[in-house]
Amino acid sequence: MEILVYQSGINKIIEGLTAADLPELLKDKSNVIWVDMDAPTSEDERVLLDVFHFHPLTVEDCRENRHYPKVEEFHSYIYFIVHGVTANTSPDRFTTIELDGFLGPNYVITYHHEMFRSINNVKQQLRTTPIACQRGPAFLLHQILDQVVDFYSPVLDDFDERIDKLEDDIFTLKRPNNEILSEIMDLKRSVLRLRRISGKQMEILHRMSRGEFALIPEEMRPFYRDVYDHLVRVVDLAENYRDLISGSLEAYLSVVSNRLNEIMKVLTIFSAVMLPLTFIAGVYGMNFDNMPELHSRYGYYAVWIIMAVVAVGMLMFFKRRGWIGRSSEEERPKV
Amino acid sequence: MEILVYQSGINKIIEGLTAADLPELLKDKSNVIWVDMDAPTSEDERVLLDVFHFHPLTVEDCRENRHYPKVEEFHSYIYFIVHGVTANTSPDRFTTIELDGFLGPNYVITYHHEMFRSINNVKQQLRTTPIACQRGPAFLLHQILDQVVDFYSPVLDDFDERIDKLEDDIFTLKRPNNEILSEIMDLKRSVLRLRRISGKQMEILHRMSRGEFALIPEEMRPFYRDVYDHLVRVVDLAENYRDLISGSLEAYLSVVSNRLNEIMKVLTIFSAVMLPLTFIAGVYGMNFDNMPELHSRYGYYAVWIIMAVVAVGMLMFFKRRGWIGRSSEEERPKV
Amino acid sequence: MEILVYQSGINKIIEGLTAADLPELLKDKSNVIWVDMDAPTSEDERVLLDVFHFHPLTVEDCRENRHYPKVEEFHSYIYFIVHGVTANTSPDRFTTIELDGFLGPNYVITYHHEMFRSINNVKQQLRTTPIACQRGPAFLLHQILDQVVDFYSPVLDDFDERIDKLEDDIFTLKRPNNEILSEIMDLKRSVLRLRRISGKQMEILHRMSRGEFALIPEEMRPFYRDVYDHLVRVVDLAENYRDLISGSLEAYLSVVSNRLNEIMKVLTIFSAVMLPLTFIAGVYGMNFDNMPELHSRYGYYAVWIIMAVVAVGMLMFFKRRGWIGRSSEEERPKV
Amino acid sequence: MEILVYQSGINKIIEGLTAADLPELLKDKSNVIWVDMDAPTSEDERVLLDVFHFHPLTVEDCRENRHYPKVEEFHSYIYFIVHGVTANTSPDRFTTIELDGFLGPNYVITYHHEMFRSINNVKQQLRTTPIACQRGPAFLLHQILDQVVDFYSPVLDDFDERIDKLEDDIFTLKRPNNEILSEIMDLKRSVLRLRRISGKQMEILHRMSRGEFALIPEEMRPFYRDVYDHLVRVVDLAENYRDLISGSLEAYLSVVSNRLNEIMKVLTIFSAVMLPLTFIAGVYGMNFDNMPELHSRYGYYAVWIIMAVVAVGMLMFFKRRGWIGRSSEEERPKV
Amino acid sequence: MEILVYQSGINKIIEGLTAADLPELLKDKSNVIWVDMDAPTSEDERVLLDVFHFHPLTVEDCRENRHYPKVEEFHSYIYFIVHGVTANTSPDRFTTIELDGFLGPNYVITYHHEMFRSINNVKQQLRTTPIACQRGPAFLLHQILDQVVDFYSPVLDDFDERIDKLEDDIFTLKRPNNEILSEIMDLKRSVLRLRRISGKQMEILHRMSRGEFALIPEEMRPFYRDVYDHLVRVVDLAENYRDLISGSLEAYLSVVSNRLNEIMKVLTIFSAVMLPLTFIAGVYGMNFDNMPELHSRYGYYAVWIIMAVVAVGMLMFFKRRGWIGRSSEEERPKV
């Protein structure tokens, strides 16, 4: 548990306090107190219950760590859960960590089980300049949420790049089929998860920015609306990516099927051209006593000519039908 | 019919009472009475009508046992139906049992046709400590509903595991095709059912937690909201699984088709390579009198060389087109 | 036109009245009058206009017989249309008949072009005991609607059975393909129709049960809500069946394609094994003068051995790739 | 521009008036004036602006002729756009013409660029009997809208018939594939257009019938609701047809694929049966010196017997697998 | 930064002013001031903050240039973002540029990073005649938005044309498969983007036209509603195109598969006809000593007749099954 207190009198951040100082600090309404609990002990949790008097169910929710984003108002505080992206998240495995927290009249509590990048960033800023605290706890919370949402941007860019690369791979079919298919599945799952999480987060910010909670004063709302706008963009891009990935799957299936088509054509042509030639050769391999052609001087050469005529005739027939030639040639560079 | 009465005066649970004691018990508003009817007799049902004066239609609904979750408010009581998962439920056959019940000013009635695990658990707890009853019947009902919803969690984990295993099976195609397909169908049906039941249940808890019913006092709402949150999670996971299963079906269809593709390629290559060789052999099997090659000393060996050239040339042609070789080899370990 | 009047004074149903008696009967507000018009004459319709003074458009709607379920409130009466299932309805041809009607302060009018089973049932009950009329016309109407909805249950059971049988047929493919496909199409059409009709009906009952109409007094609402609950179930099952049928179509397409897959495999194996053998035979059928093998004593037997080695080698190659053997065998019993 | 004025004093329709008479006519509030503009001149448009003082944007909307149905209320009039079906509309090319119009306290203006059948019908009726005008301009407008919507019915019947025929064609596959496919595409496009247009029209009528506009008095609402009900039916059928057409596409794809399946089976059987026979013939065409069978007296006949055994054995194998015979035969009459 | 000021006293547009003149100009409430910022410098942005006192977040939003259309109300001004189509947009790459802006009591600010065609058009008009300014800033803004939306029309026409051409290409299959597929994907992406952007824009205009903002007076609303109607049309067409493109994909997949079907048929026929003939030839190439037919005088000719009978018989069999002939011939011109 780390406690940062902004005292407006001296316009400074004080650190190095302990849980025992909290009751005193909370009494002074001009303080802005930030209690950050990183992988909290059960002792830390007792502080939530005994000093802040939060509802036991919310503290239990904090501990459980498998909830969706939500926000709930209680008599004198707001309880919220948001999700930040993990540092090692990737388009084919989108993972998030839960950030639980409370906003009170003069405090912000944050609670997380693992290192949380956005939290660290805000703390770093605060140590440099206490601006984020000057406008009260609602602004401090805004700073934190803004940081959380900012970390979604690189993930979205990663998605963009991966989908672009995926589409290239699909049209060139350079990679094995099942590998592409399996990547499409992974991306789809990730993007659905991103859509779900950010959708719920957007809803929370919407509620925070429209003035539902008295603890977020009116002049703070444009700031929350700004975070909300970012989330609208995230959700929108997530939906966009979902559509693109669905399109990729369709394209993939179609490209694979086109390819089979092309192979089928080659088989058809080969079989269709070779079979009659083999048949002709078979005919003159028969052992009938009375086969005049066999004794003709130029019979053998005539048969070669007949075979050539048959082969060329068939190839021309296929060409006229458009089964070989131009389209097949043009397609090749793409394949 | 089993009757448990919590008497706040002595802070104890009294058991072993009969229907005849009920009118007297109900008069004392400080009692918390729980009447659990397991596979009730028609006599038990008479108690509902004559002692509690419940609407005949609700009692009929109790008996019928094929209703969806719902909640209805009457003058002095709430009637509800929720569904608990059966003990032998599995991801490919998701089954539930109905729990009907009534909540009154100082009583909770539960009614079920089969053994109900959540009910037994709550009873067990009550016998150990009467905490669940100290805060009144609404809290007792919350305990029961919480238990009912808790039993959904292992089912969700089972789904998770099965879908993971299914996706492995799809990409390796180790099991027969129709068996996989049939499993996908079963899982889909189960998950749709889970989605439907839990969706309706969520709606009920939503109504209970937002203060629609006077019998659930305000301080109880966070507890009901907690159960509601669990159900939101269940519904969300159910939707997630539904998407994953749909994705599995698509993947399955695609993997099967990729496989056919691979087989087609082998056929093409074999046919395309063998047919011209067979043709050449056929040519020199002809019986023309005048076939100079036949009498050449090295004709036979020359033909073997020609055949080898043709075969190798064709294989190289296919390789250049990317139909054999690398991609086919890389894919094999996956298949 | 058949008139049944319940007189509360004598607690009896009087029958055998004519249109001429209606004005007098209507004046006594304690009467409960039921006028049932089965395939009405234009004279009957005049009664609706001249005696009951219904809006001409509603009477026209009654006559037209191709409307969707609806309910409309007028100054002193409610006009409704509901659909009952026909006696010869079946899952692949779901048909309904329209029942038009009016509910007034002391009367119920029912209007239908064909024999209507639910109407007959309620009449039969009334003749035995006038209970359904004792609580006024709104209860009488409830009895009729309850009967109408009850007749949906066997249809739903039929759907259930047919879909089960269909799924069996799909996995065994015992019936010709197009027959199965055509049945899927018929079932889908029926279930969409069932969904649409019952959805609209549900909406009507919802409006009737939530107290929108003054003619349906509050104490009647639980009864209408009960009918509404039945319809919710019908709609829900219809949606369920729709999903199952869509799933069946997917399964069917996939099973058919798996089958083609299996056939393709056999072709591949046969072709791939036979072609090289035929080629070898072709080689030793050539007529070159100088073919030492031909004159070897054991050449012929050696060739047989070579052929056997080639065939076995190829079969082993296919087996190693998983194209023949286990999976193919396991699948057979299912096909 | 054609002007029809109903004067309630003489209960007659007066015709043959010019734009110059309009200001005088409009002053008498008991008149019901209908100005129909068929392919209006710019002079006619001036009347709308100068005599009726309509908003310039609405007059521009009239002129532009590519708007969707809508209704807008202004201070003293309502402006509306509805779409009528053209005379030469067909299920594979559903086309509509725009009818713009205004409803004022004592006038109706209709504005269209082409001959409009519904308008002509209403005029014809008015000339016979002025009933449609006796109840004021809102009733006159209802008559026009009723006529417009009535012309949708034959189109819907055409759709019904075409879809039925289409489904027959699909299962018999009598017509070339691409022709069927192209028809499905045309029907789908038409039905989507029908759905969109009638949906927007329905919305307008809904607003007109629920009492949103003061110019449509309460006693007129059942009449507008009647038109609304017709449109609900149109929309519902359009959705139904859309579903049926989607189903047709699925059925078509499946039937085509079944057909390919059948052809594949024949190929498999032929190849699989012929290849080993050809191989056997090839074996005994080899020229080894030492092939004892060749010199056996009955060798040739024995080979024929072996070939017959192989062929019959293979056919039996395929039959046992269900690849030939019953199902294939039963299917034929359908194909 | 370009400043245009309309002074109602002299009814003229004054140009050539600088940022320094703004405070004075803003004081005179009868002025209509338009400040257009084309690729603004940071100095220009200071004007927004220091002279107009806009919220810093809005100015940041202006700068960032990757927002969706939106509108936000502040105390004395409205902030909006709309998207205009770029000059080089095309159906397979639909791109937009952002136009940010502010509407105040007597000013309009427009802010864009690139040359904006609509802005230039409105400026050009203003220089000719100051009509657009006479009705105040809300009307000026309407003129700008109207121009922005007007530039969507040619894009929609382009879509229409491209989709028509695409469908032709699909049915004739003149272009390589993957090229068509790739175009479908591009069009789909573009149309989804068009749908999304215009949908959000429509929402903004809806809010502007329904009287939500006091800065847009009531008499202006029909003008905004007019722009809104245009956007409704854009959205509707976008949805229409999306459906058509989805249909195109289905058609494309089906046409490609029909084609494969046709090729398969030819293969079947060739193989099925050639294989038995080759077999017969093989039989009489056998070297048995005792093959009486070989020594018959007309044996060779008889074999030719047998072969012809087999070939013709098979072709007739295929014709009877409908696999060759009519349908295949009819289809050819289409392919």
PDB file of N, CA, C and O in Angstrom, chain B residues 234-280:
ATOM      1  N   VAL B 234     -22.039 -14.892 -16.241  1.00  0.00           N
ATOM      2  CA  VAL B 234     -22.466 -16.163 -16.855  1.00  0.00           C
ATOM      3  C   VAL B 234     -22.979 -15.913 -18.264  1.00  0.00           C
ATOM      4  O   VAL B 234     -22.591 -16.595 -19.224  1.00  0.00           O
ATOM      5  N   VAL B 235     -23.852 -14.902 -18.405  1.00  0.00           N
ATOM      6  CA  VAL B 235     -24.433 -14.596 -19.709  1.00  0.00           C
ATOM      7  C   VAL B 235     -23.334 -14.217 -20.696  1.00  0.00           C
ATOM      8  O   VAL B 235     -23.303 -14.685 -21.836  1.00  0.00           O
ATOM      9  N   ASP B 236     -22.420 -13.402 -20.219  1.00  0.00           N
ATOM     10  CA  ASP B 236     -21.340 -12.956 -21.071  1.00  0.00           C
ATOM     11  C   ASP B 236     -20.471 -14.112 -21.550  1.00  0.00           C
ATOM     12  O   ASP B 236     -20.119 -14.205 -22.731  1.00  0.00           O
ATOM     13  N   LEU B 237     -20.152 -15.006 -20.620  1.00  0.00           N
ATOM     14  CA  LEU B 237     -19.348 -16.170 -21.000  1.00  0.00           C
ATOM     15  C   LEU B 237     -20.135 -17.055 -21.953  1.00  0.00           C
ATOM     16  O   LEU B 237     -19.575 -17.587 -22.921  1.00  0.00           O
ATOM     17  N   ALA B 238     -21.436 -17.194 -21.700  1.00  0.00           N
ATOM     18  CA  ALA B 238     -22.258 -18.021 -22.586  1.00  0.00           C
ATOM     19  C   ALA B 238     -22.204 -17.456 -24.004  1.00  0.00           C
ATOM     20  O   ALA B 238     -22.057 -18.192 -24.982  1.00  0.00           O
ATOM     21  N   GLU B 239     -22.298 -16.133 -24.119  1.00  0.00           N
ATOM     22  CA  GLU B 239     -22.227 -15.515 -25.453  1.00  0.00           C
ATOM     23  C   GLU B 239     -20.852 -15.732 -26.061  1.00  0.00           C
ATOM     24  O   GLU B 239     -20.711 -15.980 -27.260  1.00  0.00           O
ATOM     25  N   ASN B 240     -19.849 -15.618 -25.215  1.00  0.00           N
ATOM     26  CA  ASN B 240     -18.488 -15.858 -25.652  1.00  0.00           C
ATOM     27  C   ASN B 240     -18.344 -17.281 -26.189  1.00  0.00           C
ATOM     28  O   ASN B 240     -17.816 -17.502 -27.276  1.00  0.00           O
ATOM     29  N   TYR B 241     -18.843 -18.259 -25.427  1.00  0.00           N
ATOM     30  CA  TYR B 241     -18.738 -19.652 -25.852  1.00  0.00           C
ATOM     31  C   TYR B 241     -19.510 -19.872 -27.146  1.00  0.00           C
ATOM     32  O   TYR B 241     -19.073 -20.613 -28.015  1.00  0.00           O
ATOM     33  N   ARG B 242     -20.663 -19.238 -27.237  1.00  0.00           N
ATOM     34  CA  ARG B 242     -21.456 -19.385 -28.475  1.00  0.00           C
ATOM     35  C   ARG B 242     -20.635 -18.911 -29.671  1.00  0.00           C
ATOM     36  O   ARG B 242     -20.574 -19.582 -30.703  1.00  0.00           O
ATOM     37  N   ASP B 243     -19.962 -17.770 -29.516  1.00  0.00           N
ATOM     38  CA  ASP B 243     -19.122 -17.270 -30.601  1.00  0.00           C
ATOM     39  C   ASP B 243     -17.984 -18.236 -30.902  1.00  0.00           C
ATOM     40  O   ASP B 243     -17.672 -18.510 -32.067  1.00  0.00           O
ATOM     41  N   LEU B 244     -17.364 -18.759 -29.834  1.00  0.00           N
ATOM     42  CA  LEU B 244     -16.250 -19.683 -30.037  1.00  0.00           C
ATOM     43  C   LEU B 244     -16.714 -20.941 -30.761  1.00  0.00           C
ATOM     44  O   LEU B 244     -16.029 -21.458 -31.648  1.00  0.00           O
ATOM     45  N   ILE B 245     -17.905 -21.429 -30.377  1.00  0.00           N
ATOM     46  CA  ILE B 245     -18.401 -22.660 -31.002  1.00  0.00           C
ATOM     47  C   ILE B 245     -18.731 -22.401 -32.474  1.00  0.00           C
ATOM     48  O   ILE B 245     -18.427 -23.215 -33.340  1.00  0.00           O
ATOM     49  N   SER B 246     -19.332 -21.246 -32.761  1.00  0.00           N
ATOM     50  CA  SER B 246     -19.579 -20.899 -34.163  1.00  0.00           C
ATOM     51  C   SER B 246     -18.262 -20.843 -34.917  1.00  0.00           C
ATOM     52  O   SER B 246     -18.149 -21.341 -36.041  1.00  0.00           O
ATOM     53  N   GLY B 247     -17.266 -20.247 -34.274  1.00  0.00           N
ATOM     54  CA  GLY B 247     -15.947 -20.188 -34.900  1.00  0.00           C
ATOM     55  C   GLY B 247     -15.391 -21.587 -35.121  1.00  0.00           C
ATOM     56  O   GLY B 247     -14.785 -21.870 -36.154  1.00  0.00           O
ATOM     57  N   SER B 248     -15.624 -22.480 -34.157  1.00  0.00           N
ATOM     58  CA  SER B 248     -15.140 -23.849 -34.289  1.00  0.00           C
ATOM     59  C   SER B 248     -15.755 -24.535 -35.489  1.00  0.00           C
ATOM     60  O   SER B 248     -15.087 -25.259 -36.216  1.00  0.00           O
ATOM     61  N   LEU B 249     -17.052 -24.284 -35.673  1.00  0.00           N
ATOM     62  CA  LEU B 249     -17.726 -24.916 -36.806  1.00  0.00           C
ATOM     63  C   LEU B 249     -17.085 -24.453 -38.104  1.00  0.00           C
ATOM     64  O   LEU B 249     -16.773 -25.247 -38.992  1.00  0.00           O
ATOM     65  N   GLU B 250     -16.864 -23.143 -38.189  1.00  0.00           N
ATOM     66  CA  GLU B 250     -16.229 -22.603 -39.393  1.00  0.00           C
ATOM     67  C   GLU B 250     -14.840 -23.213 -39.577  1.00  0.00           C
ATOM     68  O   GLU B 250     -14.458 -23.598 -40.680  1.00  0.00           O
ATOM     69  N   ALA B 251     -14.089 -23.282 -38.471  1.00  0.00           N
ATOM     70  CA  ALA B 251     -12.746 -23.834 -38.558  1.00  0.00           C
ATOM     71  C   ALA B 251     -12.808 -25.287 -38.998  1.00  0.00           C
ATOM     72  O   ALA B 251     -12.040 -25.724 -39.860  1.00  0.00           O
ATOM     73  N   TYR B 252     -13.751 -26.008 -38.415  1.00  0.00           N
ATOM     74  CA  TYR B 252     -13.887 -27.421 -38.743  1.00  0.00           C
ATOM     75  C   TYR B 252     -14.156 -27.613 -40.238  1.00  0.00           C
ATOM     76  O   TYR B 252     -13.510 -28.411 -40.908  1.00  0.00           O
ATOM     77  N   LEU B 253     -15.133 -26.841 -40.735  1.00  0.00           N
ATOM     78  CA  LEU B 253     -15.473 -26.953 -42.152  1.00  0.00           C
ATOM     79  C   LEU B 253     -14.262 -26.644 -43.015  1.00  0.00           C
ATOM     80  O   LEU B 253     -14.007 -27.283 -44.027  1.00  0.00           O
ATOM     81  N   SER B 254     -13.504 -25.641 -42.575  1.00  0.00           N
ATOM     82  CA  SER B 254     -12.365 -25.228 -43.355  1.00  0.00           C
ATOM     83  C   SER B 254     -11.243 -26.250 -43.297  1.00  0.00           C
ATOM     84  O   SER B 254     -10.587 -26.537 -44.307  1.00  0.00           O
ATOM     85  N   VAL B 255     -11.012 -26.835 -42.122  1.00  0.00           N
ATOM     86  CA  VAL B 255      -9.949 -27.831 -41.989  1.00  0.00           C
ATOM     87  C   VAL B 255     -10.279 -29.058 -42.829  1.00  0.00           C
ATOM     88  O   VAL B 255      -9.432 -29.601 -43.547  1.00  0.00           O
ATOM     89  N   VAL B 256     -11.547 -29.470 -42.775  1.00  0.00           N
ATOM     90  CA  VAL B 256     -11.968 -30.619 -43.571  1.00  0.00           C
ATOM     91  C   VAL B 256     -11.744 -30.329 -45.053  1.00  0.00           C
ATOM     92  O   VAL B 256     -11.266 -31.171 -45.813  1.00  0.00           O
ATOM     93  N   SER B 257     -12.074 -29.104 -45.442  1.00  0.00           N
ATOM     94  CA  SER B 257     -11.934 -28.761 -46.845  1.00  0.00           C
ATOM     95  C   SER B 257     -10.458 -28.637 -47.241  1.00  0.00           C
ATOM     96  O   SER B 257     -10.062 -29.020 -48.343  1.00  0.00           O
ATOM     97  N   ASN B 258      -9.633 -28.131 -46.318  1.00  0.00           N
ATOM     98  CA  ASN B 258      -8.195 -28.081 -46.590  1.00  0.00           C
ATOM     99  C   ASN B 258      -7.645 -29.475 -46.815  1.00  0.00           C
ATOM    100  O   ASN B 258      -6.778 -29.700 -47.646  1.00  0.00           O
ATOM    101  N   ARG B 259      -8.171 -30.386 -46.033  1.00  0.00           N
ATOM    102  CA  ARG B 259      -7.714 -31.748 -46.129  1.00  0.00           C
ATOM    103  C   ARG B 259      -8.043 -32.329 -47.491  1.00  0.00           C
ATOM    104  O   ARG B 259      -7.204 -32.971 -48.127  1.00  0.00           O
ATOM    105  N   LEU B 260      -9.265 -32.113 -47.928  1.00  0.00           N
ATOM    106  CA  LEU B 260      -9.686 -32.584 -49.244  1.00  0.00           C
ATOM    107  C   LEU B 260      -8.773 -31.980 -50.298  1.00  0.00           C
ATOM    108  O   LEU B 260      -8.330 -32.647 -51.238  1.00  0.00           O
ATOM    109  N   ASN B 261      -8.456 -30.731 -50.111  1.00  0.00           N
ATOM    110  CA  ASN B 261      -7.556 -29.993 -50.970  1.00  0.00           C
ATOM    111  C   ASN B 261      -6.219 -30.722 -51.105  1.00  0.00           C
ATOM    112  O   ASN B 261      -5.719 -30.946 -52.212  1.00  0.00           O
ATOM    113  N   GLU B 262      -5.679 -31.109 -49.983  1.00  0.00           N
ATOM    114  CA  GLU B 262      -4.384 -31.777 -49.946  1.00  0.00           C
ATOM    115  C   GLU B 262      -4.456 -33.111 -50.701  1.00  0.00           C
ATOM    116  O   GLU B 262      -3.581 -33.453 -51.485  1.00  0.00           O
ATOM    117  N   ILE B 263      -5.535 -33.850 -50.462  1.00  0.00           N
ATOM    118  CA  ILE B 263      -5.711 -35.139 -51.129  1.00  0.00           C
ATOM    119  C   ILE B 263      -5.834 -34.927 -52.639  1.00  0.00           C
ATOM    120  O   ILE B 263      -5.257 -35.656 -53.441  1.00  0.00           O
ATOM    121  N   MET B 264      -6.595 -33.908 -53.012  1.00  0.00           N
ATOM    122  CA  MET B 264      -6.766 -33.587 -54.430  1.00  0.00           C
ATOM    123  C   MET B 264      -5.417 -33.319 -55.077  1.00  0.00           C
ATOM    124  O   MET B 264      -5.173 -33.726 -56.209  1.00  0.00           O
ATOM    125  N   LYS B 265      -4.548 -32.631 -54.339  1.00  0.00           N
ATOM    126  CA  LYS B 265      -3.244 -32.306 -54.902  1.00  0.00           C
ATOM    127  C   LYS B 265      -2.454 -33.576 -55.201  1.00  0.00           C
ATOM    128  O   LYS B 265      -1.848 -33.712 -56.264  1.00  0.00           O
ATOM    129  N   VAL B 266      -2.490 -34.506 -54.255  1.00  0.00           N
ATOM    130  CA  VAL B 266      -1.750 -35.751 -54.450  1.00  0.00           C
ATOM    131  C   VAL B 266      -2.288 -36.491 -55.666  1.00  0.00           C
ATOM    132  O   VAL B 266      -1.528 -37.002 -56.504  1.00  0.00           O
ATOM    133  N   LEU B 267      -3.614 -36.528 -55.768  1.00  0.00           N
ATOM    134  CA  LEU B 267      -4.222 -37.207 -56.907  1.00  0.00           C
ATOM    135  C   LEU B 267      -3.762 -36.567 -58.210  1.00  0.00           C
ATOM    136  O   LEU B 267      -3.387 -37.244 -59.171  1.00  0.00           O
ATOM    137  N   THR B 268      -3.819 -35.229 -58.246  1.00  0.00           N
ATOM    138  CA  THR B 268      -3.424 -34.509 -59.446  1.00  0.00           C
ATOM    139  C   THR B 268      -2.008 -34.870 -59.843  1.00  0.00           C
ATOM    140  O   THR B 268      -1.712 -35.172 -61.001  1.00  0.00           O
ATOM    141  N   ILE B 269      -1.126 -34.847 -58.864  1.00  0.00           N
ATOM    142  CA  ILE B 269       0.280 -35.077 -59.166  1.00  0.00           C
ATOM    143  C   ILE B 269       0.489 -36.497 -59.669  1.00  0.00           C
ATOM    144  O   ILE B 269       1.153 -36.730 -60.673  1.00  0.00           O
ATOM    145  N   PHE B 270      -0.129 -37.446 -58.964  1.00  0.00           N
ATOM    146  CA  PHE B 270       0.011 -38.833 -59.394  1.00  0.00           C
ATOM    147  C   PHE B 270      -0.522 -39.039 -60.808  1.00  0.00           C
ATOM    148  O   PHE B 270       0.166 -39.600 -61.668  1.00  0.00           O
ATOM    149  N   SER B 271      -1.746 -38.575 -60.999  1.00  0.00           N
ATOM    150  CA  SER B 271      -2.357 -38.789 -62.308  1.00  0.00           C
ATOM    151  C   SER B 271      -1.539 -38.099 -63.379  1.00  0.00           C
ATOM    152  O   SER B 271      -1.223 -38.686 -64.420  1.00  0.00           O
ATOM    153  N   ALA B 272      -1.204 -36.858 -63.095  1.00  0.00           N
ATOM    154  CA  ALA B 272      -0.540 -36.057 -64.104  1.00  0.00           C
ATOM    155  C   ALA B 272       0.828 -36.624 -64.443  1.00  0.00           C
ATOM    156  O   ALA B 272       1.285 -36.533 -65.579  1.00  0.00           O
ATOM    157  N   VAL B 273       1.480 -37.240 -63.471  1.00  0.00           N
ATOM    158  CA  VAL B 273       2.807 -37.802 -63.742  1.00  0.00           C
ATOM    159  C   VAL B 273       2.683 -39.170 -64.412  1.00  0.00           C
ATOM    160  O   VAL B 273       3.406 -39.500 -65.346  1.00  0.00           O
ATOM    161  N   MET B 274       1.753 -39.994 -63.942  1.00  0.00           N
ATOM    162  CA  MET B 274       1.662 -41.356 -64.460  1.00  0.00           C
ATOM    163  C   MET B 274       1.068 -41.413 -65.862  1.00  0.00           C
ATOM    164  O   MET B 274       1.467 -42.256 -66.676  1.00  0.00           O
ATOM    165  N   LEU B 275       0.099 -40.539 -66.135  1.00  0.00           N
ATOM    166  CA  LEU B 275      -0.606 -40.671 -67.407  1.00  0.00           C
ATOM    167  C   LEU B 275       0.333 -40.565 -68.610  1.00  0.00           C
ATOM    168  O   LEU B 275       0.282 -41.420 -69.497  1.00  0.00           O
ATOM    169  N   PRO B 276       1.214 -39.562 -68.688  1.00  0.00           N
ATOM    170  CA  PRO B 276       2.069 -39.502 -69.881  1.00  0.00           C
ATOM    171  C   PRO B 276       3.053 -40.671 -69.955  1.00  0.00           C
ATOM    172  O   PRO B 276       3.361 -41.146 -71.045  1.00  0.00           O
ATOM    173  N   LEU B 277       3.481 -41.162 -68.783  1.00  0.00           N
ATOM    174  CA  LEU B 277       4.395 -42.296 -68.807  1.00  0.00           C
ATOM    175  C   LEU B 277       3.699 -43.511 -69.396  1.00  0.00           C
ATOM    176  O   LEU B 277       4.236 -44.228 -70.253  1.00  0.00           O
ATOM    177  N   THR B 278       2.496 -43.733 -68.931  1.00  0.00           N
ATOM    178  CA  THR B 278       1.716 -44.856 -69.435  1.00  0.00           C
ATOM    179  C   THR B 278       1.480 -44.697 -70.939  1.00  0.00           C
ATOM    180  O   THR B 278       1.530 -45.673 -71.705  1.00  0.00           O
ATOM    181  N   PHE B 279       1.251 -43.469 -71.339  1.00  0.00           N
ATOM    182  CA  PHE B 279       1.046 -43.205 -72.759  1.00  0.00           C
ATOM    183  C   PHE B 279       2.290 -43.595 -73.562  1.00  0.00           C
ATOM    184  O   PHE B 279       2.209 -44.280 -74.602  1.00  0.00           O
ATOM    185  N   ILE B 280       3.460 -43.211 -73.090  1.00  0.00           N
ATOM    186  CA  ILE B 280       4.699 -43.522 -73.806  1.00  0.00           C
ATOM    187  C   ILE B 280       4.877 -45.036 -73.924  1.00  0.00           C
ATOM    188  O   ILE B 280       5.182 -45.577 -74.997  1.00  0.00           O
TER     189      ILE B 280
END
